[in-house]
Coordinates of C-alpha atoms in Angstrom, one line a residue:
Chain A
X1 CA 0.0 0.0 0.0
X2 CA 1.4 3.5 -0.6
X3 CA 0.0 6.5 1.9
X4 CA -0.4 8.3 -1.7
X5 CA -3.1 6.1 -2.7
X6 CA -5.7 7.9 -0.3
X7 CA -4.9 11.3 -1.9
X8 CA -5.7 9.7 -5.7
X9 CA -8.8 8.7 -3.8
X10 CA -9.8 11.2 -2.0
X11 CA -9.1 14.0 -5.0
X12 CA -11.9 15.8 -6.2
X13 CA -10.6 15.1 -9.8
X14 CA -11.2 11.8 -9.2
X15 CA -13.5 10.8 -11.8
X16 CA -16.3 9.3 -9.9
X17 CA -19.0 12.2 -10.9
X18 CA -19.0 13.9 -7.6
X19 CA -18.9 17.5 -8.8
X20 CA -22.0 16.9 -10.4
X21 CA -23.5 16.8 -6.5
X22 CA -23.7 19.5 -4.2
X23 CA -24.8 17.5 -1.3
X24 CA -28.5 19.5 -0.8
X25 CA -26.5 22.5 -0.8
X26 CA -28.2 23.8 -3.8
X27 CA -31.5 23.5 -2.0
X28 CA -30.5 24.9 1.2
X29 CA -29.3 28.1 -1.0
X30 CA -32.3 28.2 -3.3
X31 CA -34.2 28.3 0.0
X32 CA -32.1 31.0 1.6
X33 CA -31.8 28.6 4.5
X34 CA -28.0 29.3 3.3
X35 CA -26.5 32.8 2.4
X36 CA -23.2 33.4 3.9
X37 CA -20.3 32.1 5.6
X38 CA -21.8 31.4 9.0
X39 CA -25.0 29.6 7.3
X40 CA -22.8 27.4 5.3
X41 CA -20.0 26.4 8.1
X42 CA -23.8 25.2 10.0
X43 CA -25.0 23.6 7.2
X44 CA -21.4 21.4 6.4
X45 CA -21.0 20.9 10.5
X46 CA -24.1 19.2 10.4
X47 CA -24.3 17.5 7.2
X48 CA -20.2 16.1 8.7
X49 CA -22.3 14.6 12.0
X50 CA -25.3 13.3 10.7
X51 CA -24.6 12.4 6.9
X52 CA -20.9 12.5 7.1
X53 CA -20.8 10.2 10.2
X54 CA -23.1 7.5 8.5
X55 CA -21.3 7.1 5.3
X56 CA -17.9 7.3 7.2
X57 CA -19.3 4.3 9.1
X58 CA -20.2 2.4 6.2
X59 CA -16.9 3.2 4.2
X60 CA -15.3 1.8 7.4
X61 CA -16.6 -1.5 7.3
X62 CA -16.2 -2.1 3.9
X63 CA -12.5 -1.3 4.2
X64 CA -12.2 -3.6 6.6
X65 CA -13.6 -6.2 4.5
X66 CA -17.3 -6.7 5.8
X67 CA -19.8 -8.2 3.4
X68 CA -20.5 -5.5 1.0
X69 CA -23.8 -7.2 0.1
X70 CA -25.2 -6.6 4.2
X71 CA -23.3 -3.0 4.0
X72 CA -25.5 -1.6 1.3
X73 CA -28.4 -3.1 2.4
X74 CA -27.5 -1.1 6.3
X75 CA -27.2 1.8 3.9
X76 CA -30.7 1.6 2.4
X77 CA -31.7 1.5 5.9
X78 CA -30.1 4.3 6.6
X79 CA -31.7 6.2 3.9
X80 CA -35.3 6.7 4.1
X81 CA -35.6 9.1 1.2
X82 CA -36.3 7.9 -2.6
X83 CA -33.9 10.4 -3.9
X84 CA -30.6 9.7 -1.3
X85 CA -30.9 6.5 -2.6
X86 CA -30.8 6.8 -5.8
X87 CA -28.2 9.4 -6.2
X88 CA -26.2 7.4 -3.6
X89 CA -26.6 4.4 -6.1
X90 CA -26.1 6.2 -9.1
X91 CA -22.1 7.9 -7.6
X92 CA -22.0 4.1 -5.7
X93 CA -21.8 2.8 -10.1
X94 CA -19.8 5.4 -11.2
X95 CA -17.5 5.4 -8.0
X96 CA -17.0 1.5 -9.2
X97 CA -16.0 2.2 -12.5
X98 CA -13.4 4.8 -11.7
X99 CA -12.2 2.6 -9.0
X100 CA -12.1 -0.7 -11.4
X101 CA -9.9 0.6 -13.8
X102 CA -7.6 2.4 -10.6
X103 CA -7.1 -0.6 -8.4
X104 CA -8.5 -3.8 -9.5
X105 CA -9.5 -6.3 -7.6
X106 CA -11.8 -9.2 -7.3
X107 CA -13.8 -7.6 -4.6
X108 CA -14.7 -5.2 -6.7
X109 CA -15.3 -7.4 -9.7
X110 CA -17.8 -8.9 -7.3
X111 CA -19.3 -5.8 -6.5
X112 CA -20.0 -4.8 -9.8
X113 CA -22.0 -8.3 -10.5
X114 CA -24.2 -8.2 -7.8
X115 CA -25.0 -4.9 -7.8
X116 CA -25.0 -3.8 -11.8
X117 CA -27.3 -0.7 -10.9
X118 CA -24.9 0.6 -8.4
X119 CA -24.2 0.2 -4.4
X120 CA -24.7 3.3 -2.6
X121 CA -21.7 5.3 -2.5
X122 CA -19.6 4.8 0.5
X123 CA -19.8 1.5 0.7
X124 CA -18.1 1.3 -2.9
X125 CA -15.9 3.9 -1.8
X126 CA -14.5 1.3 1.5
X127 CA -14.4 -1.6 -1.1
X128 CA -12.2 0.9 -3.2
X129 CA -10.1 1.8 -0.4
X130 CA -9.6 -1.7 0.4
X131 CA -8.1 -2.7 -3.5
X132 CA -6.0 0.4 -2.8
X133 CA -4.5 -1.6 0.0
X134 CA -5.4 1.4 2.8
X135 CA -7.6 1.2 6.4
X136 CA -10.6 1.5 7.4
X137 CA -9.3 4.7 9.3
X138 CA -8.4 6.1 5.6
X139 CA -12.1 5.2 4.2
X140 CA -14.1 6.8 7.2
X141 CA -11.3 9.7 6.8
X142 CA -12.6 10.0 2.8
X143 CA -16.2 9.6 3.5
X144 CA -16.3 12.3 6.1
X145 CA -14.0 14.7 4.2
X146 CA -16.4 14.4 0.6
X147 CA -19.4 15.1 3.0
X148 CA -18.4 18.9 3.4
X149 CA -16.0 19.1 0.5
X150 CA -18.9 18.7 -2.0
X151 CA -21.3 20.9 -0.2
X152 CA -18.5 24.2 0.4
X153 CA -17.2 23.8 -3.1
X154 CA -20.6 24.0 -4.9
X155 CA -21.4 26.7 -2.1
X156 CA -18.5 28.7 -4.1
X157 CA -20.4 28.3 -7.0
X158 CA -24.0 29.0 -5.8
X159 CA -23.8 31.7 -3.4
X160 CA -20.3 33.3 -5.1
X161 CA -18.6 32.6 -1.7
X162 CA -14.8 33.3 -2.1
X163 CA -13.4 30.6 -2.8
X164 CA -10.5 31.2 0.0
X165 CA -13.4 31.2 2.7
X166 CA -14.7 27.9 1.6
X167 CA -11.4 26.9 2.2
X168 CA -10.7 28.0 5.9
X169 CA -14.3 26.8 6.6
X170 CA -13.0 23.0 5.8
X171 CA -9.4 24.1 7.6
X172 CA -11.9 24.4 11.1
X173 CA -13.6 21.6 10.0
X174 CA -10.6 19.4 10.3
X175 CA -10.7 18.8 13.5
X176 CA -13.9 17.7 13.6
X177 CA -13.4 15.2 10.7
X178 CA -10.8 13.4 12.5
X179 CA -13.5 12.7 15.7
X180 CA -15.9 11.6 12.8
X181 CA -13.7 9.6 11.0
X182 CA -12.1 7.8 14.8
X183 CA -15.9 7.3 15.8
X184 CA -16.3 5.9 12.2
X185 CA -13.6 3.4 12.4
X186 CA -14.2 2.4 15.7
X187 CA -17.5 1.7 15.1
X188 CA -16.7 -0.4 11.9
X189 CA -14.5 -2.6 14.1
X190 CA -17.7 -3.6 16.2
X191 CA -19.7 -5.2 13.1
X192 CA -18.0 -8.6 13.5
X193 CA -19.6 -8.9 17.1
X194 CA -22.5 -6.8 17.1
X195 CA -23.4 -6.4 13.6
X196 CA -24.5 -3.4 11.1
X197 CA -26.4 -2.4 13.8
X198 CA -23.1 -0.9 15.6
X199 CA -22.5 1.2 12.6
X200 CA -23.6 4.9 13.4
X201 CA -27.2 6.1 11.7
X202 CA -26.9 9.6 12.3
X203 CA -29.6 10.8 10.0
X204 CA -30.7 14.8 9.7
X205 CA -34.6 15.8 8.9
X206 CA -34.1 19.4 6.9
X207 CA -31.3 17.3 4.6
X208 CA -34.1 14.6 3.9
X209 CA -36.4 16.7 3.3
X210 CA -34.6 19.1 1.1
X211 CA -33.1 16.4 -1.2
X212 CA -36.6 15.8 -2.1
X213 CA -37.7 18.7 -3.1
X214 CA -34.8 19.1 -4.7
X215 CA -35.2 16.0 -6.6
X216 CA -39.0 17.5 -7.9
X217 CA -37.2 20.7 -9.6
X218 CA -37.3 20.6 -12.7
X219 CA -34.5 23.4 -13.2
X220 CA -31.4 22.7 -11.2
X221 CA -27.9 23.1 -11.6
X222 CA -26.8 20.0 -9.4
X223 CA -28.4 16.6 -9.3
X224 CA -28.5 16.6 -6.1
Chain B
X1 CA -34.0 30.6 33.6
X2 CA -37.7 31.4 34.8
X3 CA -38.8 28.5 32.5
X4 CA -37.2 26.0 35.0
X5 CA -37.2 27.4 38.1
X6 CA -40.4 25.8 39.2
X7 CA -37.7 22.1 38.7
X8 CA -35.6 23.3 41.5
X9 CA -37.9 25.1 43.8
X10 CA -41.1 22.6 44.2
X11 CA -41.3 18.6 44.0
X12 CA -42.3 17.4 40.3
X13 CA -45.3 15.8 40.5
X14 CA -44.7 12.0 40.9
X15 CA -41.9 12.3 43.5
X16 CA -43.8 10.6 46.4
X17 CA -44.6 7.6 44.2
X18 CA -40.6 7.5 43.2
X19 CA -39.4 7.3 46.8
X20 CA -42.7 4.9 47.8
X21 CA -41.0 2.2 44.8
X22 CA -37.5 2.9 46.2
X23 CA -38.4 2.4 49.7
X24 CA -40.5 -0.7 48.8
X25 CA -37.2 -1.9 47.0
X26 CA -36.1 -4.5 49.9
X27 CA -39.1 -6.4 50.2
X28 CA -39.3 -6.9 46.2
X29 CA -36.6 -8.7 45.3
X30 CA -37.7 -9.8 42.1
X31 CA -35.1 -8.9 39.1
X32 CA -37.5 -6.4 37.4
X33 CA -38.4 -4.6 40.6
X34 CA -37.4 -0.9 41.0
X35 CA -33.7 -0.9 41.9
X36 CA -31.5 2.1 42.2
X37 CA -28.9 2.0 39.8
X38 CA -25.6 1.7 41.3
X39 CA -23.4 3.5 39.2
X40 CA -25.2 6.2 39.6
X41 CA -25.3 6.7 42.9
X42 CA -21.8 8.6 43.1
X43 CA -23.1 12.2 42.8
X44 CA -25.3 12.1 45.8
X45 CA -23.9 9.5 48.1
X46 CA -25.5 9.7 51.3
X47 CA -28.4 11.9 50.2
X48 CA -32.0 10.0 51.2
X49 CA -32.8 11.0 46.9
X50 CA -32.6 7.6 44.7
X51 CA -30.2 9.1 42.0
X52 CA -32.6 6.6 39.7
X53 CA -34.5 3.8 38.7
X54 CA -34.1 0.6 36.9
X55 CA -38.0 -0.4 35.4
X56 CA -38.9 -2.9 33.5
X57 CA -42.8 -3.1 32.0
X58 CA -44.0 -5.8 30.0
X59 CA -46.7 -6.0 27.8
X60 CA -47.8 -9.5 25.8
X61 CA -51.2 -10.3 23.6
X62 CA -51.6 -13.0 22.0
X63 CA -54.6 -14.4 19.8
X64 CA -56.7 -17.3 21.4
X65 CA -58.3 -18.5 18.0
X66 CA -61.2 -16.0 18.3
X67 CA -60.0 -12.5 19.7
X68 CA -56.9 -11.0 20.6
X69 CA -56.3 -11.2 24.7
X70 CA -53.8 -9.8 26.4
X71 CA -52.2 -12.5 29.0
X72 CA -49.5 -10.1 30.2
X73 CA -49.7 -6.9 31.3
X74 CA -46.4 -6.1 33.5
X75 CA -46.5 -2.4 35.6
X76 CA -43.1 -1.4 37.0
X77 CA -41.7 1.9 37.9
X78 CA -43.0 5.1 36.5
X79 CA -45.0 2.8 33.6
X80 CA -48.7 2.0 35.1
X81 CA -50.8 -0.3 32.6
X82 CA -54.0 -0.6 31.8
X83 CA -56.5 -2.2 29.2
X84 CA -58.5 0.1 28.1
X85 CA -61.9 -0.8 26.2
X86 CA -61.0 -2.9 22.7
X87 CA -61.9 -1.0 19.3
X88 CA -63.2 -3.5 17.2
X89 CA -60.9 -6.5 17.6
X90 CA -58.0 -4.5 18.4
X91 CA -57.1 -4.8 22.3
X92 CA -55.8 -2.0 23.6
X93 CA -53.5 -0.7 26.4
X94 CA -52.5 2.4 27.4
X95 CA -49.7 3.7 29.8
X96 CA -49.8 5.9 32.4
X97 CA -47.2 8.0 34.2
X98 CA -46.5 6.7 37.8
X99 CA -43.9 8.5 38.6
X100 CA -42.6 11.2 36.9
X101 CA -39.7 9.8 34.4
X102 CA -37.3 9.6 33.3
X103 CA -35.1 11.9 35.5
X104 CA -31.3 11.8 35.2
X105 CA -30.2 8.5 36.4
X106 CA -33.4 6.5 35.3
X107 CA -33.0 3.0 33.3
X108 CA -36.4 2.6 31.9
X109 CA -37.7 -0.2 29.6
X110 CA -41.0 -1.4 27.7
X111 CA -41.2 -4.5 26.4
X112 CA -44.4 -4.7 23.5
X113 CA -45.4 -8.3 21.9
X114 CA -47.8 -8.6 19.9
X115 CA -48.1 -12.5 19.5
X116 CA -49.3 -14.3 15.7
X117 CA -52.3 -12.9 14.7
X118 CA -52.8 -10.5 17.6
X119 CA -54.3 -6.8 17.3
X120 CA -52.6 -4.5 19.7
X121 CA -52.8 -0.9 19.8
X122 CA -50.6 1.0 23.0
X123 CA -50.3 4.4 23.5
X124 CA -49.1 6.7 26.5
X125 CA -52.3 9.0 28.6
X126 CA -49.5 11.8 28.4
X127 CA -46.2 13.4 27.2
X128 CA -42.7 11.6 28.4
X129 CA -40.9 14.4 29.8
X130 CA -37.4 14.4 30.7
X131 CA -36.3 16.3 33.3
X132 CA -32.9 16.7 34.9
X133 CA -33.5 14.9 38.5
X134 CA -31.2 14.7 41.2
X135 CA -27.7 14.1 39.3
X136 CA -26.7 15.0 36.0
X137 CA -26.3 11.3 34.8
X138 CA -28.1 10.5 31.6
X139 CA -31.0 8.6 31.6
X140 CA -32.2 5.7 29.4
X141 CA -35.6 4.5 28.1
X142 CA -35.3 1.6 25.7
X143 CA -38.9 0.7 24.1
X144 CA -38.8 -2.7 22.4
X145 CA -41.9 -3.9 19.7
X146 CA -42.2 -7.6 18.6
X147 CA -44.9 -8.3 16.5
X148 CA -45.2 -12.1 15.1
X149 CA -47.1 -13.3 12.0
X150 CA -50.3 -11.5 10.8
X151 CA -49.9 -9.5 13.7
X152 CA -50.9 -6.0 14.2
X153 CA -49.2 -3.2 16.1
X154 CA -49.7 0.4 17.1
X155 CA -47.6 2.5 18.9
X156 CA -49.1 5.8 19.4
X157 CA -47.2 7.8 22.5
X158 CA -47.8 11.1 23.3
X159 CA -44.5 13.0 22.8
X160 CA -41.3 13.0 24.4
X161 CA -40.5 16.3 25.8
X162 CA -36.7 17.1 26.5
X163 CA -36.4 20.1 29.2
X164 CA -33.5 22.0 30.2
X165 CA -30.3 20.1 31.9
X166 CA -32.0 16.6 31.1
X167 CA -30.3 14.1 29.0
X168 CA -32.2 11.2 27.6
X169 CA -31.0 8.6 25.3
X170 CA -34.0 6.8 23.8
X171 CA -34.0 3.5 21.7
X172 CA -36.8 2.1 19.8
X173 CA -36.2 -1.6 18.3
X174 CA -38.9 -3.3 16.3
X175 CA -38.5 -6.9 15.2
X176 CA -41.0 -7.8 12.7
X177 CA -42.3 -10.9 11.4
X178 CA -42.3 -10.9 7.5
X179 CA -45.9 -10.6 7.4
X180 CA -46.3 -8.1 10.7
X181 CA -48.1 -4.8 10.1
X182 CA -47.0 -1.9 11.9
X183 CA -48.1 1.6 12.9
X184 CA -45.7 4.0 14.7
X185 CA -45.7 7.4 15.5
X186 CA -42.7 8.8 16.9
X187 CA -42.6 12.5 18.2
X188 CA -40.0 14.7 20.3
X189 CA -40.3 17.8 21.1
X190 CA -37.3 20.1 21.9
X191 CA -38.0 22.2 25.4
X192 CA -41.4 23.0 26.8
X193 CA -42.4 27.0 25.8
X194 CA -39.7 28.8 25.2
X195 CA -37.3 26.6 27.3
X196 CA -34.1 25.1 25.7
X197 CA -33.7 21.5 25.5
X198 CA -31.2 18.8 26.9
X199 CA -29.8 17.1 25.3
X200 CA -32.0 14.1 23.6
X201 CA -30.5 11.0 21.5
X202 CA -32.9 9.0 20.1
X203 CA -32.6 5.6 18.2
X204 CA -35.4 3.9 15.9
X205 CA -34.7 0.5 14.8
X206 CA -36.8 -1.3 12.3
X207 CA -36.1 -5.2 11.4
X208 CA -38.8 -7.3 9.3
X209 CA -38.2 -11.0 9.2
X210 CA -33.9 -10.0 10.7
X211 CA -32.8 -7.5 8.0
X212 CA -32.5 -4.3 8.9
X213 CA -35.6 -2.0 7.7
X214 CA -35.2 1.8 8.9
X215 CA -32.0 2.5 11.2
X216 CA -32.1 6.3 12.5
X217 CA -30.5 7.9 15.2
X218 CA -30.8 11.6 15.9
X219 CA -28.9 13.8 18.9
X220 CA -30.6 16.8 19.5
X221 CA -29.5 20.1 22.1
X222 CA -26.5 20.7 23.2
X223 CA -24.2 20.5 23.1
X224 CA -24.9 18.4 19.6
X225 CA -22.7 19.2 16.7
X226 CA -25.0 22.2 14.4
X227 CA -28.4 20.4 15.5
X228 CA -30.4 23.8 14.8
X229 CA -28.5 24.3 11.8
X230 CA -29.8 24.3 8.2
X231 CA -28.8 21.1 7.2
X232 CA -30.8 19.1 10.5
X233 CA -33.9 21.3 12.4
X234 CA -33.1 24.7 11.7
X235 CA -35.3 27.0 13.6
X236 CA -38.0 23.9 14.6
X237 CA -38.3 22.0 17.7
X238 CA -40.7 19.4 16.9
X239 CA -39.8 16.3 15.3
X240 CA -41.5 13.2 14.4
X241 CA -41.9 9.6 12.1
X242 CA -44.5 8.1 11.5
X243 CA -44.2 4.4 9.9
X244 CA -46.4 2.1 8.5
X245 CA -45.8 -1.1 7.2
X246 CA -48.5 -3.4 5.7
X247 CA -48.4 -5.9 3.1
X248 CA -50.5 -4.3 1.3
X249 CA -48.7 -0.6 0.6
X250 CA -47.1 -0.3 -2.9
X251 CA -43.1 0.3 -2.0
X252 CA -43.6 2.0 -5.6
X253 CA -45.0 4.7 -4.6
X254 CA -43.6 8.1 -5.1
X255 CA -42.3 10.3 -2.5
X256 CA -44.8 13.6 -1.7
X257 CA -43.8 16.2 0.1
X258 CA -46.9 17.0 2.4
X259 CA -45.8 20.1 3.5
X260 CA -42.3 22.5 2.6
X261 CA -42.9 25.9 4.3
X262 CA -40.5 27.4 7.5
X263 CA -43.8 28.6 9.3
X264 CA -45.6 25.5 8.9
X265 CA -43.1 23.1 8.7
X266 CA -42.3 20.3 6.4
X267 CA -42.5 16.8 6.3
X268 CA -42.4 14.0 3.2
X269 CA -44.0 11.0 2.5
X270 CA -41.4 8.4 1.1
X271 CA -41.9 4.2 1.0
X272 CA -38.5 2.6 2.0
X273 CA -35.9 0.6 0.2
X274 CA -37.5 -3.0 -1.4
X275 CA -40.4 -3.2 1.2
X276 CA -44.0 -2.0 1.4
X277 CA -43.5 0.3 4.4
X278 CA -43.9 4.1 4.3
X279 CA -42.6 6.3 6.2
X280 CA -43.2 9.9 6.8
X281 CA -40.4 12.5 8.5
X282 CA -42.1 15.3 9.7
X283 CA -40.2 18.8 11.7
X284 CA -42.4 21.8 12.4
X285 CA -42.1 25.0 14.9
X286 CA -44.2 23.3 17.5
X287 CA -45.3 19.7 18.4
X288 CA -49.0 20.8 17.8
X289 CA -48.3 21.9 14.2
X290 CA -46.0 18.6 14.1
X291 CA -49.3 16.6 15.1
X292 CA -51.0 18.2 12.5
X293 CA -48.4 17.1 9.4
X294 CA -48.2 13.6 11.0
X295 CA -52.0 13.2 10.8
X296 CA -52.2 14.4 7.1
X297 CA -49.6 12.1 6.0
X298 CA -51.4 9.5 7.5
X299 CA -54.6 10.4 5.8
X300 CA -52.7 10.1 2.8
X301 CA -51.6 6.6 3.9
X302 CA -54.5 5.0 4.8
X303 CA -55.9 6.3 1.9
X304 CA -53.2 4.5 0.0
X305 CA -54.2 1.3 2.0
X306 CA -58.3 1.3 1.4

């Protein structure tokens, strides 16, 4: 394993179709529910404890090599809403592709046969980090880093934020990630004796309900 | 401040009955009888205030070929039971407040089975409300629904109210047969009038037939990471599910938003993953306005189900 494999990874040039995603960002903005620095540091905060957390947890365990099939089905149960689960699928496919053709492996060969119309997202992404030979630690470090990335870079482009606040937002934020990503890990090393059920579920009302709506508009500039 | 003074100053209702359990403790020695709970017992060493109690009610029904009946019907602690009046062929129990609970401390569980081809509906006469009690020490309250082939369940409590200093950490944990039908309402409300909350975890776990169904946990007050931020309750303090699942729902169903305004609230109607279950997440400004989206989902629902 090389420590450079989890920057490739966690890159937001790598092709996996993230930038297309703003992470309900768009439909916090649209709603004026966000409109400035403060708003937006609240918004990614909680989107890194609720959303963040759960997909960091589910990365985990997939890194660690937990049965993919039992992760993704935790995940749908971790995802009331219609529209997080297809948009979770539909990065989950295009995460695999990217990842297939980066670090091959027969885990993820597996992955792609059982699931041909996408597993959600994070779960792909801990199988990925797994081919690329890094931990758990590394996947729930990903998961929880993508969960405000997305949102403050598409913030940038939404509310015309400068860029170099967006920035120093996720610099704060850092701290916080670590926790996440610990808690993550930890968690993931429970699932052999408890279960999925020790994997965390931290779910958020306002970013269920927004995805929705979101998902109704017709004009949008994100998919999600 | 003025909010809770009233806590500190005067005896919550309910107090008399809490120290009449504790002091009945010796002379019950059975292993669901209130206990005080060790660990907890630290803070206020010496004091004659039980820093909490351990309950444990039971509830059972089964069917009998003709009717449901209800064989068990377990009162411990602050959870009185009693059968109310059947509607239909539904039995039906509701539970009543003996004590006031949870307070810091508190270890509190309800155990709901609805046996094979039971009807069961249980609801709560009146709000849950956490309060801080003697010590600081969180309290738990673990509810836990079985319901077994062609069985029917409702669970329809009043709301759980989180006041100031209080910390609660509630589970939920449904095991369902594969053809169990369900009805839960869920509802928390975040500090009485004008009051801030304490801090309230609460865990809602759904299996049908061993595979998980619905897993969500939520932390609410502080000091929670950006809870009444824009991306979890923003400027509301009510929150509530409501869930049904019925063999006969179509998990095809598209999601409706019910309701999308900041004054009024919003909730969504959305079927889960690969099942016929709905499920409907409501937040609003208060828990009245909360009851109100709850109930017109369910509308929708049942008119989904005629």
């Amino acid at each position: 394993m090389t420590r450079a494999a989890l920057l490739v990874l966690a890159d937001g040039r790598f092709p996996a179709g993230g930038y297309a995603h703003s992470g309900g960002m768009e439909a916090a903005v649209t709603s004026r529910d966000v409109y400035d620095a403060a708003t937006l540091e609240a918004f990614c905060r909680g989107r890194l404890h609720t959303a963040g957390l759960t997909a960091a947890g589910l990365a985990a365990a997939a890194a660690a090599g937990h049965d993919p099939l039992a992760l993704d089905e935790a995940a749908d149960a971790r995802t009331p809403m219609p529209a997080l689960r297809q948009v979770a699928r539909r990065l989950g496919r295009q995460m695999l592709r990217a990842a297939r053709a980066t670090w091959p492996s027969p885990g993820l060969d597996l992955l792609a046969r059982v699931r041909p119309q996408g597993a959600h997202q994070p779960v792909v992404l801990g199988a990925a980090a797994r081919s690329a030979g890094l931990t758990p630690l590394d996947a729930a470090q990903c998961a929880a880093y993508e969960s405000v990335g997305g949102p403050a870079t598409a913030a940038v482009r939404l509310l015309g934020l400068d860029p170099l606040e967006a920035t120093a937002l996720l610099a704060r934020l850092t701290g916080e990630l670590d926790e996440v990503a610990r808690t993550a890990a930890a968690a993931a090393g429970r699932v052999p004796a408890e279960g999925v059920g020790a994997l965390p579920a931290a779910s958020a009302p306002l970013l269920d309900v927004i995805a929705e709506r979101h998902a109704a508009r017709t004009v949008r500039l994100f998919a999600s | 401040m003025n909010a809770t003074a009233p806590l500190t100053t005067t005896t919550p209702p309910g107090h008399g009955a809490r120290a009449d359990a504790s002091a009945a403790d010796p002379a019950d020695a059975g292993p669901t009888a209130c206990e005080h709970v060790p660990e907890a017992c630290g803070n206020s060493a010496g004091s004659a205030q039980p820093p909490g109690v351990h309950a444990s009610a039971r509830i059972r029904a089964g069917h009998n070929g003709r009717t449901t009946t209800v064989p068990l019907l377990h009162s411990d602690g602050p959870f009185h039971l009693r059968r109310l009046r059947p509607r239909g062929d539904r039995a039906r129990v509701s539970v009543i407040g003996a004590m006031s609970a949870p307070l810091g401390g508190d270890r509190l569980t309800l155990d709901v089975t609805a046996e094979n081809h039971a009807r069961l509906e249980v609801g709560t006469a009146a709000a849950t409300i956490a309060l801080r009690g003697p010590t600081t020490a969180p309290a738990t309250y673990d509810v836990r629904l079985t319901v077994g082939e062609h069985a029917s369940l409702n669970w329809l409590p009043q709301p759980l109210i989180s006041t100031r200093g209080s910390t609660l950490h509630q589970t939920c944990a449904v095991d369902l047969a594969p053809s169990a039908r369900l009805l839960l309402r869920e509802e928390q409300q975040l500090g009485r009038t004008a009051e801030p909350p304490g801090l309230l975890s609460t865990r809602l776990t759904v299996r049908c037939d061993g595979r998980p169904l619905l897993d969500q946990h939520t932390l609410y007050g502080e000091p929670a990471n950006a809870w009444d931020g824009p991306a979890v309750l923003g400027p509301h303090r009510a929150a509530g599910q409501l869930l049904v699942v019925h063999p006969r729902l179509d998990p095809g169903l598209p999601p409706l938003l019910i309701e999308d305004d900041p004054t009024a609230g919003h909730a969504v109607l959305a079927p889960l993953a690969d099942v016929p279950a709905l499920l409907i997440t409501a937040i609003a400004p208060t828990s009245a306005r909360l009851r109100r989206l709850l109930d017109t989902g369910l509308a929708h629902v049942l008119a989904a189900t005629a």
